[in-house]
Amino acid sequence: MKLITIILLLHCCLMNAQLSFEDRIAIFFKARSEKINKENLGAVYDAIYDMTLEFKSINKAKYVTESLKGNKIYNKTLLSTALNEKGLLSFKQNATLELETDSLQNFIVLKSSLPLYREEADAVNSVSISIKENKLLEKNKGKVNINKNHTANFGTFRDYTKVNEVEKEQTYKTIEIKNSIGSTTGPLTGSVVYEVKILTAYPSIKLGKSDFGKSFLLNNKKITLINATNNIIIVDGIQMDENIDITAINLDKKENVIKSPSTGRYPIYKDLYDIYTKNPNLTKEQLKKELPLEKLQKMKVNGCYYAIVNDFPFKNNFILFSRVYGISKDIEVKM
């Protein structure tokens, strides 16, 4: 889901740019501004200009609200440590690793399940899984190349057992993690070590326009609130590719939650943001004068802010919250 959100944001911000997908990701999402050159310069200007239009756009559609007390994620009651550890043990016992192929490429697929003890309000984010060590070998004993970016599928199933003639029902969460791999020769052997983490806390802080320029701690991370422009919050302090999850809850005047079907975050070069804030009505020709090729190529030197996006403008207070995965276990799964 996170990958899909990033791709959608990328499409919205850069939809008219004639850049390859790989170059768009590298230049704008991995801060590799040195990849800008004379050949793609025109497309980069188009992309940047489209991004400034995104900053000016305002969603005037009607929105739905709910009370802050009724927000299931913000008021999530998390499981005890004992139940989370029991869930990880079950995940390890049920884990399998399979090879899948289609007409285009090969995949390794981790499949497992763990018991659910109550309804999940934040089901997609309740478990975080990543590859920690690759021990997978091809037939010729060469190491298999695994793409660490994955797709994830979640589901549920119910299991019924009888204890002392009394039927008991248990719901399980199913998890499927799929990573693409390089071409293979013959069957695979070996294993993959996955780091499996369980969501244990939601640190949060309520902020507003009076807090612009102030720094605060969230998830033990010092972050500075720069601005909130239309439906975008700008923060500083997050490093490129840093594994910290920040989401915004938008509030109306009565402190009710404005429901947003989609949220996400993406990096924006500080140089670009500063130019935009000085002149929100910047034309494409002015942009080219402000940022000639040499300056564009060096944008990564001054770093990036992060834009946290919502479907509706931030007109009042808002809550920034993060997810803490406080229980983890390395699980080795053999092919």
Tab-separated table of N, CA, C and O in Angstrom, residues 63-68 206-207 249-259 312-319:
chain	number	residue	atom	x	y	z
A	63	TYR	N	-16.563	17.145	2.700
A	63	TYR	CA	-15.882	16.059	3.400
A	63	TYR	C	-16.757	15.515	4.521
A	63	TYR	O	-17.733	16.150	4.944
A	64	VAL	N	-16.401	14.340	4.980
A	64	VAL	CA	-17.117	13.679	6.071
A	64	VAL	C	-16.247	13.749	7.329
A	64	VAL	O	-15.025	13.606	7.258
A	65	THR	N	-16.859	13.973	8.463
A	65	THR	CA	-16.109	14.051	9.722
A	65	THR	C	-16.579	12.984	10.703
A	65	THR	O	-17.653	12.401	10.556
A	66	GLU	N	-15.741	12.741	11.703
A	66	GLU	CA	-16.098	11.895	12.835
A	66	GLU	C	-15.445	12.487	14.069
A	66	GLU	O	-14.483	13.264	13.967
A	67	SER	N	-15.946	12.149	15.235
A	67	SER	CA	-15.355	12.680	16.456
A	67	SER	C	-13.954	12.109	16.641
A	67	SER	O	-13.668	10.997	16.193
A	68	LEU	N	-13.098	12.870	17.283
A	68	LEU	CA	-11.735	12.399	17.537
A	68	LEU	C	-11.770	11.152	18.409
A	68	LEU	O	-10.967	10.234	18.236
A	206	LYS	N	-0.455	17.324	18.813
A	206	LYS	CA	-1.396	18.235	18.152
A	206	LYS	C	-0.685	19.557	17.857
A	206	LYS	O	-0.017	20.130	18.729
A	207	LEU	N	-0.824	20.043	16.633
A	207	LEU	CA	-0.140	21.254	16.198
A	207	LEU	C	-1.108	22.156	15.438
A	207	LEU	O	-2.197	21.732	15.039
A	249	ILE	N	-3.591	13.721	10.875
A	249	ILE	CA	-5.039	13.699	11.077
A	249	ILE	C	-5.510	15.145	10.999
A	249	ILE	O	-5.096	15.989	11.789
A	250	ASN	N	-6.347	15.444	10.025
A	250	ASN	CA	-6.835	16.790	9.775
A	250	ASN	C	-8.077	17.057	10.633
A	250	ASN	O	-8.985	16.226	10.696
A	251	LEU	N	-8.117	18.218	11.300
A	251	LEU	CA	-9.233	18.553	12.184
A	251	LEU	C	-9.996	19.767	11.668
A	251	LEU	O	-9.410	20.671	11.065
A	252	ASP	N	-11.316	19.769	11.908
A	252	ASP	CA	-12.096	20.958	11.557
A	252	ASP	C	-12.132	21.907	12.763
A	252	ASP	O	-11.462	21.671	13.778
A	253	LYS	N	-12.922	22.963	12.679
A	253	LYS	CA	-12.961	23.966	13.740
A	253	LYS	C	-13.430	23.395	15.075
A	253	LYS	O	-13.061	23.870	16.140
A	254	LYS	N	-14.272	22.359	15.007
A	254	LYS	CA	-14.804	21.755	16.231
A	254	LYS	C	-13.941	20.596	16.726
A	254	LYS	O	-14.350	19.845	17.610
A	255	GLU	N	-12.756	20.461	16.146
A	255	GLU	CA	-11.818	19.399	16.532
A	255	GLU	C	-12.338	18.003	16.173
A	255	GLU	O	-11.972	17.013	16.813
A	256	ASN	N	-13.197	17.939	15.150
A	256	ASN	CA	-13.587	16.655	14.595
A	256	ASN	C	-12.606	16.249	13.508
A	256	ASN	O	-11.996	17.107	12.857
A	257	VAL	N	-12.465	14.950	13.292
A	257	VAL	CA	-11.533	14.442	12.283
A	257	VAL	C	-12.160	14.547	10.896
A	257	VAL	O	-13.289	14.097	10.682
A	258	ILE	N	-11.441	15.177	9.966
A	258	ILE	CA	-11.859	15.209	8.569
A	258	ILE	C	-11.341	13.939	7.913
A	258	ILE	O	-10.138	13.732	7.800
A	259	LYS	N	-12.239	13.059	7.515
A	259	LYS	CA	-11.830	11.772	6.946
A	259	LYS	C	-11.134	11.979	5.600
A	259	LYS	O	-11.612	12.719	4.750
A	312	PHE	N	-7.754	16.989	1.982
A	312	PHE	CA	-8.414	18.278	2.194
A	312	PHE	C	-7.459	19.277	2.863
A	312	PHE	O	-6.523	18.874	3.550
A	313	PRO	N	-7.688	20.584	2.662
A	313	PRO	CA	-6.774	21.603	3.203
A	313	PRO	C	-6.695	21.572	4.732
A	313	PRO	O	-7.676	21.289	5.417
A	314	PHE	N	-5.502	21.898	5.237
A	314	PHE	CA	-5.279	22.017	6.677
A	314	PHE	C	-5.580	23.464	7.069
A	314	PHE	O	-4.720	24.340	6.979
A	315	LYS	N	-6.810	23.702	7.518
A	315	LYS	CA	-7.228	25.061	7.859
A	315	LYS	C	-7.172	25.316	9.363
A	315	LYS	O	-7.154	26.467	9.800
A	316	ASN	N	-7.171	24.271	10.145
A	316	ASN	CA	-7.230	24.402	11.601
A	316	ASN	C	-6.092	23.605	12.234
A	316	ASN	O	-5.032	23.474	11.639
A	317	ASN	N	-6.305	23.107	13.427
A	317	ASN	CA	-5.294	22.262	14.056
A	317	ASN	C	-5.240	20.905	13.357
A	317	ASN	O	-6.167	20.503	12.643
A	318	PHE	N	-4.153	20.207	13.560
A	318	PHE	CA	-4.009	18.856	13.025
A	318	PHE	C	-3.150	18.048	13.990
A	318	PHE	O	-2.465	18.608	14.857
A	319	ILE	N	-3.204	16.751	13.831
A	319	ILE	CA	-2.427	15.853	14.677
A	319	ILE	C	-1.445	15.093	13.794
A	319	ILE	O	-1.837	14.508	12.784
